[in-house]
Amino acid sequence: MSSATDGASDDTGPLARWARTAIHNPRRVYRALFYVAMAFFMVTTVFPFYWLLVLAVTPQGNLLSGSFLPTVDLFGVRGTFPLPVPKGFNPTAFVTVFEQVPFHLYVLNSFVLAATTTVIVLVVASLAGYVFGRIEFPGRALLMLGILAISYFPPAAFVIPLFQAFAGNAPITIPFIGVPLFTPPRLLNTPGSMVMPFSALFLPLSIFILTTFYGQIPDGLEDAARVEGTTRLGALFRVIVPLSAPGVATAGVLTFISVYNEYFFSSIMATSPEASKWSPIVGGILSYQTQYTTQYNLMAAASVVGVIPVVILVIIAQERIVSGLTAGALKE
């Protein structure tokens, strides 16, 4: 009887055998899923960065001829797989990016725009997060839903009204009535025309993150500060914000990275040649592309140099980011 049973079990398919093994040894399945996830991460994240490095150190002539892509066979598998391997070594591209174009100024522009926007977003989001997270008032959920709904609109939907407002040519009127309110100052071709849209775009996510964190702070801590004579504003910045440091760091880093890599609004709001001095890092990378030539190695080298500040920021704040993304999902 047992031999017949063993024979029947041997006749099952590979999927059934895999399911039976997974039930009896789940750690093996978890390990396999971990390796699959790591392989996916390496292919989608690390490999493009490696390709950038290859493009940066390969001479421009080899890039144009395509000779830096040899064809090899992997593990005896029939067929060929093109792998980027540097043919020739030209590390001077990392120096040329600063000699041909003042690329350090573009990096500084992105850093200043991102830092300014981050400060504005954190201050406004902290005030809004305190109201939504700690004060009960009618329509709170509906108002929060409206703020989050605005964040789903594509940035291109705001280009025309913002351009008209920043141009300072027409007064702001009351909708459906047409009564003029005031004529805004001309902000076009200034950093203000970039910082203001950036702040409005990234405020909803920061408000949502800080609302979650501020709502978890026990009321007793704030009441103790209020008893000592602190106002609500003082309790926010002296008690609640320090206790919500992971959430504040998460919102700040996400805003900083998003603004640091932004180019859409800055390319539209900076229309004059003299406004190019406020162009962010993407504008600096594109400056190596002219009407007749495209220096791919310099563009790749500039991309590698430009990502270094963000990498340093993430390494410094990674503990806060991870704790903020995980703790923010818990409700005590």
PDB file of N, CA and C in Angstrom, residues 138-221:
ATOM      1  N   PRO A 138     -15.093  70.192  11.505  1.00  0.00           N
ATOM      2  CA  PRO A 138     -15.967  69.625  10.464  1.00  0.00           C
ATOM      3  C   PRO A 138     -15.317  69.699   9.078  1.00  0.00           C
ATOM      4  N   GLY A 139     -15.478  68.626   8.324  1.00  0.00           N
ATOM      5  CA  GLY A 139     -14.953  68.577   6.969  1.00  0.00           C
ATOM      6  C   GLY A 139     -13.476  68.289   6.873  1.00  0.00           C
ATOM      7  N   ARG A 140     -12.879  67.806   7.955  1.00  0.00           N
ATOM      8  CA  ARG A 140     -11.441  67.552   7.929  1.00  0.00           C
ATOM      9  C   ARG A 140     -11.084  66.473   6.911  1.00  0.00           C
ATOM     10  N   ALA A 141     -11.808  65.368   6.915  1.00  0.00           N
ATOM     11  CA  ALA A 141     -11.508  64.281   5.979  1.00  0.00           C
ATOM     12  C   ALA A 141     -11.731  64.709   4.534  1.00  0.00           C
ATOM     13  N   LEU A 142     -12.790  65.486   4.294  1.00  0.00           N
ATOM     14  CA  LEU A 142     -13.070  65.942   2.934  1.00  0.00           C
ATOM     15  C   LEU A 142     -11.991  66.897   2.440  1.00  0.00           C
ATOM     16  N   LEU A 143     -11.523  67.765   3.325  1.00  0.00           N
ATOM     17  CA  LEU A 143     -10.470  68.704   2.941  1.00  0.00           C
ATOM     18  C   LEU A 143      -9.158  67.972   2.661  1.00  0.00           C
ATOM     19  N   MET A 144      -8.841  66.986   3.470  1.00  0.00           N
ATOM     20  CA  MET A 144      -7.639  66.192   3.220  1.00  0.00           C
ATOM     21  C   MET A 144      -7.744  65.443   1.902  1.00  0.00           C
ATOM     22  N   LEU A 145      -8.919  64.917   1.613  1.00  0.00           N
ATOM     23  CA  LEU A 145      -9.126  64.247   0.337  1.00  0.00           C
ATOM     24  C   LEU A 145      -8.937  65.200  -0.828  1.00  0.00           C
ATOM     25  N   GLY A 146      -9.400  66.446  -0.673  1.00  0.00           N
ATOM     26  CA  GLY A 146      -9.206  67.430  -1.719  1.00  0.00           C
ATOM     27  C   GLY A 146      -7.738  67.768  -1.946  1.00  0.00           C
ATOM     28  N   ILE A 147      -6.966  67.867  -0.857  1.00  0.00           N
ATOM     29  CA  ILE A 147      -5.529  68.143  -0.991  1.00  0.00           C
ATOM     30  C   ILE A 147      -4.825  67.006  -1.717  1.00  0.00           C
ATOM     31  N   LEU A 148      -5.156  65.771  -1.359  1.00  0.00           N
ATOM     32  CA  LEU A 148      -4.540  64.629  -2.027  1.00  0.00           C
ATOM     33  C   LEU A 148      -4.981  64.528  -3.482  1.00  0.00           C
ATOM     34  N   ALA A 149      -6.226  64.910  -3.766  1.00  0.00           N
ATOM     35  CA  ALA A 149      -6.710  64.849  -5.156  1.00  0.00           C
ATOM     36  C   ALA A 149      -5.949  65.822  -6.043  1.00  0.00           C
ATOM     37  N   ILE A 150      -5.589  66.982  -5.499  1.00  0.00           N
ATOM     38  CA  ILE A 150      -4.836  67.960  -6.283  1.00  0.00           C
ATOM     39  C   ILE A 150      -3.483  67.390  -6.699  1.00  0.00           C
ATOM     40  N   SER A 151      -2.888  66.565  -5.846  1.00  0.00           N
ATOM     41  CA  SER A 151      -1.573  66.015  -6.157  1.00  0.00           C
ATOM     42  C   SER A 151      -1.609  65.045  -7.326  1.00  0.00           C
ATOM     43  N   TYR A 152      -2.789  64.553  -7.693  1.00  0.00           N
ATOM     44  CA  TYR A 152      -2.882  63.607  -8.803  1.00  0.00           C
ATOM     45  C   TYR A 152      -2.981  64.307 -10.156  1.00  0.00           C
ATOM     46  N   PHE A 153      -3.166  65.619 -10.169  1.00  0.00           N
ATOM     47  CA  PHE A 153      -3.195  66.334 -11.431  1.00  0.00           C
ATOM     48  C   PHE A 153      -1.790  66.382 -12.026  1.00  0.00           C
ATOM     49  N   PRO A 154      -1.654  66.221 -13.330  1.00  0.00           N
ATOM     50  CA  PRO A 154      -0.317  66.312 -13.941  1.00  0.00           C
ATOM     51  C   PRO A 154       0.207  67.738 -13.854  1.00  0.00           C
ATOM     52  N   PRO A 155       1.512  67.908 -13.663  1.00  0.00           N
ATOM     53  CA  PRO A 155       2.068  69.276 -13.579  1.00  0.00           C
ATOM     54  C   PRO A 155       1.779  70.124 -14.803  1.00  0.00           C
ATOM     55  N   ALA A 156       1.641  69.490 -15.973  1.00  0.00           N
ATOM     56  CA  ALA A 156       1.391  70.261 -17.195  1.00  0.00           C
ATOM     57  C   ALA A 156       0.063  71.004 -17.140  1.00  0.00           C
ATOM     58  N   ALA A 157      -0.869  70.548 -16.300  1.00  0.00           N
ATOM     59  CA  ALA A 157      -2.170  71.209 -16.213  1.00  0.00           C
ATOM     60  C   ALA A 157      -2.071  72.601 -15.602  1.00  0.00           C
ATOM     61  N   PHE A 158      -0.987  72.875 -14.866  1.00  0.00           N
ATOM     62  CA  PHE A 158      -0.848  74.170 -14.198  1.00  0.00           C
ATOM     63  C   PHE A 158       0.074  75.128 -14.944  1.00  0.00           C
ATOM     64  N   VAL A 159       0.612  74.704 -16.075  1.00  0.00           N
ATOM     65  CA  VAL A 159       1.636  75.517 -16.745  1.00  0.00           C
ATOM     66  C   VAL A 159       1.063  76.839 -17.249  1.00  0.00           C
ATOM     67  N   ILE A 160      -0.037  76.791 -17.978  1.00  0.00           N
ATOM     68  CA  ILE A 160      -0.576  78.005 -18.602  1.00  0.00           C
ATOM     69  C   ILE A 160      -1.013  79.035 -17.554  1.00  0.00           C
ATOM     70  N   PRO A 161      -1.819  78.682 -16.539  1.00  0.00           N
ATOM     71  CA  PRO A 161      -2.182  79.708 -15.545  1.00  0.00           C
ATOM     72  C   PRO A 161      -0.990  80.228 -14.752  1.00  0.00           C
ATOM     73  N   LEU A 162      -0.038  79.352 -14.429  1.00  0.00           N
ATOM     74  CA  LEU A 162       1.135  79.819 -13.702  1.00  0.00           C
ATOM     75  C   LEU A 162       1.986  80.749 -14.566  1.00  0.00           C
ATOM     76  N   PHE A 163       2.128  80.418 -15.833  1.00  0.00           N
ATOM     77  CA  PHE A 163       2.918  81.278 -16.719  1.00  0.00           C
ATOM     78  C   PHE A 163       2.277  82.652 -16.842  1.00  0.00           C
ATOM     79  N   GLN A 164       0.950  82.687 -16.971  1.00  0.00           N
ATOM     80  CA  GLN A 164       0.263  83.974 -17.065  1.00  0.00           C
ATOM     81  C   GLN A 164       0.378  84.768 -15.765  1.00  0.00           C
ATOM     82  N   ALA A 165       0.298  84.057 -14.632  1.00  0.00           N
ATOM     83  CA  ALA A 165       0.396  84.754 -13.349  1.00  0.00           C
ATOM     84  C   ALA A 165       1.800  85.298 -13.114  1.00  0.00           C
ATOM     85  N   PHE A 166       2.824  84.509 -13.448  1.00  0.00           N
ATOM     86  CA  PHE A 166       4.198  84.943 -13.215  1.00  0.00           C
ATOM     87  C   PHE A 166       4.665  85.986 -14.230  1.00  0.00           C
ATOM     88  N   ALA A 167       4.001  86.039 -15.389  1.00  0.00           N
ATOM     89  CA  ALA A 167       4.370  87.053 -16.375  1.00  0.00           C
ATOM     90  C   ALA A 167       4.004  88.458 -15.912  1.00  0.00           C
ATOM     91  N   GLY A 168       2.977  88.568 -15.037  1.00  0.00           N
ATOM     92  CA  GLY A 168       2.603  89.868 -14.491  1.00  0.00           C
ATOM     93  C   GLY A 168       1.954  90.790 -15.480  1.00  0.00           C
ATOM     94  N   ASN A 169       1.382  90.223 -16.537  1.00  0.00           N
ATOM     95  CA  ASN A 169       0.757  91.067 -17.564  1.00  0.00           C
ATOM     96  C   ASN A 169      -0.736  91.286 -17.337  1.00  0.00           C
ATOM     97  N   ALA A 170      -1.378  90.378 -16.635  1.00  0.00           N
ATOM     98  CA  ALA A 170      -2.830  90.457 -16.454  1.00  0.00           C
ATOM     99  C   ALA A 170      -3.151  90.353 -14.970  1.00  0.00           C
ATOM    100  N   PRO A 171      -4.178  91.068 -14.505  1.00  0.00           N
ATOM    101  CA  PRO A 171      -4.558  90.994 -13.089  1.00  0.00           C
ATOM    102  C   PRO A 171      -5.255  89.675 -12.764  1.00  0.00           C
ATOM    103  N   ILE A 172      -5.177  89.295 -11.515  1.00  0.00           N
ATOM    104  CA  ILE A 172      -5.897  88.124 -11.019  1.00  0.00           C
ATOM    105  C   ILE A 172      -7.338  88.539 -10.749  1.00  0.00           C
ATOM    106  N   THR A 173      -8.285  87.793 -11.319  1.00  0.00           N
ATOM    107  CA  THR A 173      -9.702  88.138 -11.194  1.00  0.00           C
ATOM    108  C   THR A 173     -10.444  87.073 -10.405  1.00  0.00           C
ATOM    109  N   ILE A 174     -11.611  87.433  -9.903  1.00  0.00           N
ATOM    110  CA  ILE A 174     -12.473  86.480  -9.193  1.00  0.00           C
ATOM    111  C   ILE A 174     -13.122  85.565 -10.226  1.00  0.00           C
ATOM    112  N   PRO A 175     -13.047  84.240 -10.022  1.00  0.00           N
ATOM    113  CA  PRO A 175     -13.646  83.320 -10.998  1.00  0.00           C
ATOM    114  C   PRO A 175     -15.140  83.556 -11.173  1.00  0.00           C
ATOM    115  N   PHE A 176     -15.597  83.421 -12.416  1.00  0.00           N
ATOM    116  CA  PHE A 176     -16.997  83.532 -12.830  1.00  0.00           C
ATOM    117  C   PHE A 176     -17.567  84.958 -12.707  1.00  0.00           C
ATOM    118  N   ILE A 177     -16.805  85.864 -12.106  1.00  0.00           N
ATOM    119  CA  ILE A 177     -17.289  87.240 -11.959  1.00  0.00           C
ATOM    120  C   ILE A 177     -16.461  88.199 -12.797  1.00  0.00           C
ATOM    121  N   GLY A 178     -15.164  87.980 -12.803  1.00  0.00           N
ATOM    122  CA  GLY A 178     -14.278  88.821 -13.590  1.00  0.00           C
ATOM    123  C   GLY A 178     -13.830  90.076 -12.910  1.00  0.00           C
ATOM    124  N   VAL A 179     -14.106  90.224 -11.626  1.00  0.00           N
ATOM    125  CA  VAL A 179     -13.679  91.422 -10.901  1.00  0.00           C
ATOM    126  C   VAL A 179     -12.185  91.317 -10.610  1.00  0.00           C
ATOM    127  N   PRO A 180     -11.367  92.273 -11.054  1.00  0.00           N
ATOM    128  CA  PRO A 180      -9.915  92.183 -10.807  1.00  0.00           C
ATOM    129  C   PRO A 180      -9.590  92.368  -9.332  1.00  0.00           C
ATOM    130  N   LEU A 181      -8.689  91.556  -8.834  1.00  0.00           N
ATOM    131  CA  LEU A 181      -8.243  91.641  -7.446  1.00  0.00           C
ATOM    132  C   LEU A 181      -6.923  92.394  -7.341  1.00  0.00           C
ATOM    133  N   PHE A 182      -5.894  91.934  -8.016  1.00  0.00           N
ATOM    134  CA  PHE A 182      -4.595  92.602  -7.982  1.00  0.00           C
ATOM    135  C   PHE A 182      -3.778  92.094  -9.168  1.00  0.00           C
ATOM    136  N   THR A 183      -2.751  92.825  -9.493  1.00  0.00           N
ATOM    137  CA  THR A 183      -1.821  92.425 -10.554  1.00  0.00           C
ATOM    138  C   THR A 183      -0.563  91.872  -9.898  1.00  0.00           C
ATOM    139  N   PRO A 184      -0.259  90.602 -10.095  1.00  0.00           N
ATOM    140  CA  PRO A 184       0.904  90.011  -9.431  1.00  0.00           C
ATOM    141  C   PRO A 184       2.199  90.552  -9.998  1.00  0.00           C
ATOM    142  N   PRO A 185       3.249  90.544  -9.215  1.00  0.00           N
ATOM    143  CA  PRO A 185       4.551  90.994  -9.731  1.00  0.00           C
ATOM    144  C   PRO A 185       5.090  90.018 -10.773  1.00  0.00           C
ATOM    145  N   ARG A 186       5.981  90.494 -11.583  1.00  0.00           N
ATOM    146  CA  ARG A 186       6.581  89.661 -12.621  1.00  0.00           C
ATOM    147  C   ARG A 186       7.671  88.790 -12.002  1.00  0.00           C
ATOM    148  N   LEU A 187       7.407  87.493 -11.963  1.00  0.00           N
ATOM    149  CA  LEU A 187       8.354  86.539 -11.392  1.00  0.00           C
ATOM    150  C   LEU A 187       9.009  85.662 -12.442  1.00  0.00           C
ATOM    151  N   LEU A 188       8.630  85.839 -13.688  1.00  0.00           N
ATOM    152  CA  LEU A 188       9.211  85.024 -14.742  1.00  0.00           C
ATOM    153  C   LEU A 188      10.714  85.274 -14.826  1.00  0.00           C
ATOM    154  N   ASN A 189      11.464  84.209 -15.105  1.00  0.00           N
ATOM    155  CA  ASN A 189      12.929  84.254 -15.204  1.00  0.00           C
ATOM    156  C   ASN A 189      13.596  84.584 -13.872  1.00  0.00           C
ATOM    157  N   THR A 190      12.929  84.260 -12.781  1.00  0.00           N
ATOM    158  CA  THR A 190      13.503  84.413 -11.437  1.00  0.00           C
ATOM    159  C   THR A 190      13.373  83.085 -10.692  1.00  0.00           C
ATOM    160  N   PRO A 191      14.152  82.876  -9.644  1.00  0.00           N
ATOM    161  CA  PRO A 191      14.018  81.627  -8.882  1.00  0.00           C
ATOM    162  C   PRO A 191      12.634  81.453  -8.261  1.00  0.00           C
ATOM    163  N   GLY A 192      11.936  82.573  -7.993  1.00  0.00           N
ATOM    164  CA  GLY A 192      10.609  82.444  -7.402  1.00  0.00           C
ATOM    165  C   GLY A 192       9.622  81.709  -8.277  1.00  0.00           C
ATOM    166  N   SER A 193       9.760  81.852  -9.608  1.00  0.00           N
ATOM    167  CA  SER A 193       8.861  81.144 -10.509  1.00  0.00           C
ATOM    168  C   SER A 193       9.116  79.650 -10.540  1.00  0.00           C
ATOM    169  N   MET A 194      10.220  79.209  -9.950  1.00  0.00           N
ATOM    170  CA  MET A 194      10.513  77.774  -9.856  1.00  0.00           C
ATOM    171  C   MET A 194      10.175  77.241  -8.473  1.00  0.00           C
ATOM    172  N   VAL A 195      10.510  78.011  -7.435  1.00  0.00           N
ATOM    173  CA  VAL A 195      10.310  77.528  -6.075  1.00  0.00           C
ATOM    174  C   VAL A 195       8.822  77.415  -5.749  1.00  0.00           C
ATOM    175  N   MET A 196       8.026  78.385  -6.180  1.00  0.00           N
ATOM    176  CA  MET A 196       6.601  78.357  -5.845  1.00  0.00           C
ATOM    177  C   MET A 196       5.873  77.157  -6.450  1.00  0.00           C
ATOM    178  N   PRO A 197       6.038  76.837  -7.740  1.00  0.00           N
ATOM    179  CA  PRO A 197       5.388  75.612  -8.257  1.00  0.00           C
ATOM    180  C   PRO A 197       5.918  74.348  -7.610  1.00  0.00           C
ATOM    181  N   PHE A 198       7.238  74.293  -7.354  1.00  0.00           N
ATOM    182  CA  PHE A 198       7.792  73.119  -6.691  1.00  0.00           C
ATOM    183  C   PHE A 198       7.138  72.906  -5.321  1.00  0.00           C
ATOM    184  N   SER A 199       7.013  73.986  -4.563  1.00  0.00           N
ATOM    185  CA  SER A 199       6.427  73.874  -3.225  1.00  0.00           C
ATOM    186  C   SER A 199       4.982  73.399  -3.289  1.00  0.00           C
ATOM    187  N   ALA A 200       4.214  73.940  -4.241  1.00  0.00           N
ATOM    188  CA  ALA A 200       2.814  73.529  -4.352  1.00  0.00           C
ATOM    189  C   ALA A 200       2.676  72.082  -4.797  1.00  0.00           C
ATOM    190  N   LEU A 201       3.582  71.611  -5.647  1.00  0.00           N
ATOM    191  CA  LEU A 201       3.488  70.245  -6.159  1.00  0.00           C
ATOM    192  C   LEU A 201       3.778  69.200  -5.096  1.00  0.00           C
ATOM    193  N   PHE A 202       4.730  69.473  -4.210  1.00  0.00           N
ATOM    194  CA  PHE A 202       5.177  68.469  -3.249  1.00  0.00           C
ATOM    195  C   PHE A 202       4.609  68.674  -1.847  1.00  0.00           C
ATOM    196  N   LEU A 203       3.743  69.670  -1.680  1.00  0.00           N
ATOM    197  CA  LEU A 203       3.103  69.875  -0.383  1.00  0.00           C
ATOM    198  C   LEU A 203       2.125  68.753  -0.011  1.00  0.00           C
ATOM    199  N   PRO A 204       1.247  68.272  -0.908  1.00  0.00           N
ATOM    200  CA  PRO A 204       0.256  67.265  -0.495  1.00  0.00           C
ATOM    201  C   PRO A 204       0.870  66.012   0.111  1.00  0.00           C
ATOM    202  N   LEU A 205       1.917  65.476  -0.498  1.00  0.00           N
ATOM    203  CA  LEU A 205       2.533  64.267   0.052  1.00  0.00           C
ATOM    204  C   LEU A 205       3.131  64.532   1.426  1.00  0.00           C
ATOM    205  N   SER A 206       3.803  65.669   1.604  1.00  0.00           N
ATOM    206  CA  SER A 206       4.390  65.989   2.904  1.00  0.00           C
ATOM    207  C   SER A 206       3.309  66.204   3.959  1.00  0.00           C
ATOM    208  N   ILE A 207       2.206  66.841   3.590  1.00  0.00           N
ATOM    209  CA  ILE A 207       1.103  67.030   4.543  1.00  0.00           C
ATOM    210  C   ILE A 207       0.550  65.678   4.977  1.00  0.00           C
ATOM    211  N   PHE A 208       0.387  64.781   4.040  1.00  0.00           N
ATOM    212  CA  PHE A 208      -0.141  63.455   4.381  1.00  0.00           C
ATOM    213  C   PHE A 208       0.809  62.704   5.315  1.00  0.00           C
ATOM    214  N   ILE A 209       2.117  62.752   5.039  1.00  0.00           N
ATOM    215  CA  ILE A 209       3.093  62.045   5.882  1.00  0.00           C
ATOM    216  C   ILE A 209       3.111  62.636   7.286  1.00  0.00           C
ATOM    217  N   LEU A 210       3.178  63.959   7.391  1.00  0.00           N
ATOM    218  CA  LEU A 210       3.272  64.591   8.707  1.00  0.00           C
ATOM    219  C   LEU A 210       1.959  64.492   9.473  1.00  0.00           C
ATOM    220  N   THR A 211       0.838  64.485   8.780  1.00  0.00           N
ATOM    221  CA  THR A 211      -0.438  64.291   9.473  1.00  0.00           C
ATOM    222  C   THR A 211      -0.477  62.942  10.160  1.00  0.00           C
ATOM    223  N   THR A 212       0.017  61.920   9.481  1.00  0.00           N
ATOM    224  CA  THR A 212       0.057  60.576  10.082  1.00  0.00           C
ATOM    225  C   THR A 212       0.932  60.545  11.318  1.00  0.00           C
ATOM    226  N   PHE A 213       2.089  61.185  11.269  1.00  0.00           N
ATOM    227  CA  PHE A 213       3.003  61.162  12.407  1.00  0.00           C
ATOM    228  C   PHE A 213       2.496  62.034  13.555  1.00  0.00           C
ATOM    229  N   TYR A 214       2.041  63.238  13.240  1.00  0.00           N
ATOM    230  CA  TYR A 214       1.601  64.136  14.302  1.00  0.00           C
ATOM    231  C   TYR A 214       0.377  63.584  15.016  1.00  0.00           C
ATOM    232  N   GLY A 215      -0.454  62.829  14.307  1.00  0.00           N
ATOM    233  CA  GLY A 215      -1.628  62.257  14.944  1.00  0.00           C
ATOM    234  C   GLY A 215      -1.310  61.154  15.928  1.00  0.00           C
ATOM    235  N   GLN A 216      -0.096  60.586  15.880  1.00  0.00           N
ATOM    236  CA  GLN A 216       0.287  59.507  16.780  1.00  0.00           C
ATOM    237  C   GLN A 216       0.913  59.997  18.079  1.00  0.00           C
ATOM    238  N   ILE A 217       1.251  61.276  18.168  1.00  0.00           N
ATOM    239  CA  ILE A 217       1.862  61.804  19.390  1.00  0.00           C
ATOM    240  C   ILE A 217       0.800  61.865  20.490  1.00  0.00           C
ATOM    241  N   PRO A 218       1.064  61.311  21.670  1.00  0.00           N
ATOM    242  CA  PRO A 218       0.073  61.357  22.758  1.00  0.00           C
ATOM    243  C   PRO A 218      -0.287  62.799  23.129  1.00  0.00           C
ATOM    244  N   ASP A 219      -1.553  63.001  23.422  1.00  0.00           N
ATOM    245  CA  ASP A 219      -2.013  64.341  23.783  1.00  0.00           C
ATOM    246  C   ASP A 219      -1.393  64.828  25.087  1.00  0.00           C
ATOM    247  N   GLY A 220      -1.012  63.889  25.948  1.00  0.00           N
ATOM    248  CA  GLY A 220      -0.459  64.289  27.234  1.00  0.00           C
ATOM    249  C   GLY A 220       0.836  65.064  27.116  1.00  0.00           C
ATOM    250  N   LEU A 221       1.651  64.732  26.116  1.00  0.00           N
ATOM    251  CA  LEU A 221       2.915  65.445  25.936  1.00  0.00           C
ATOM    252  C   LEU A 221       2.669  66.893  25.525  1.00  0.00           C
TER     253      LEU A 221
END
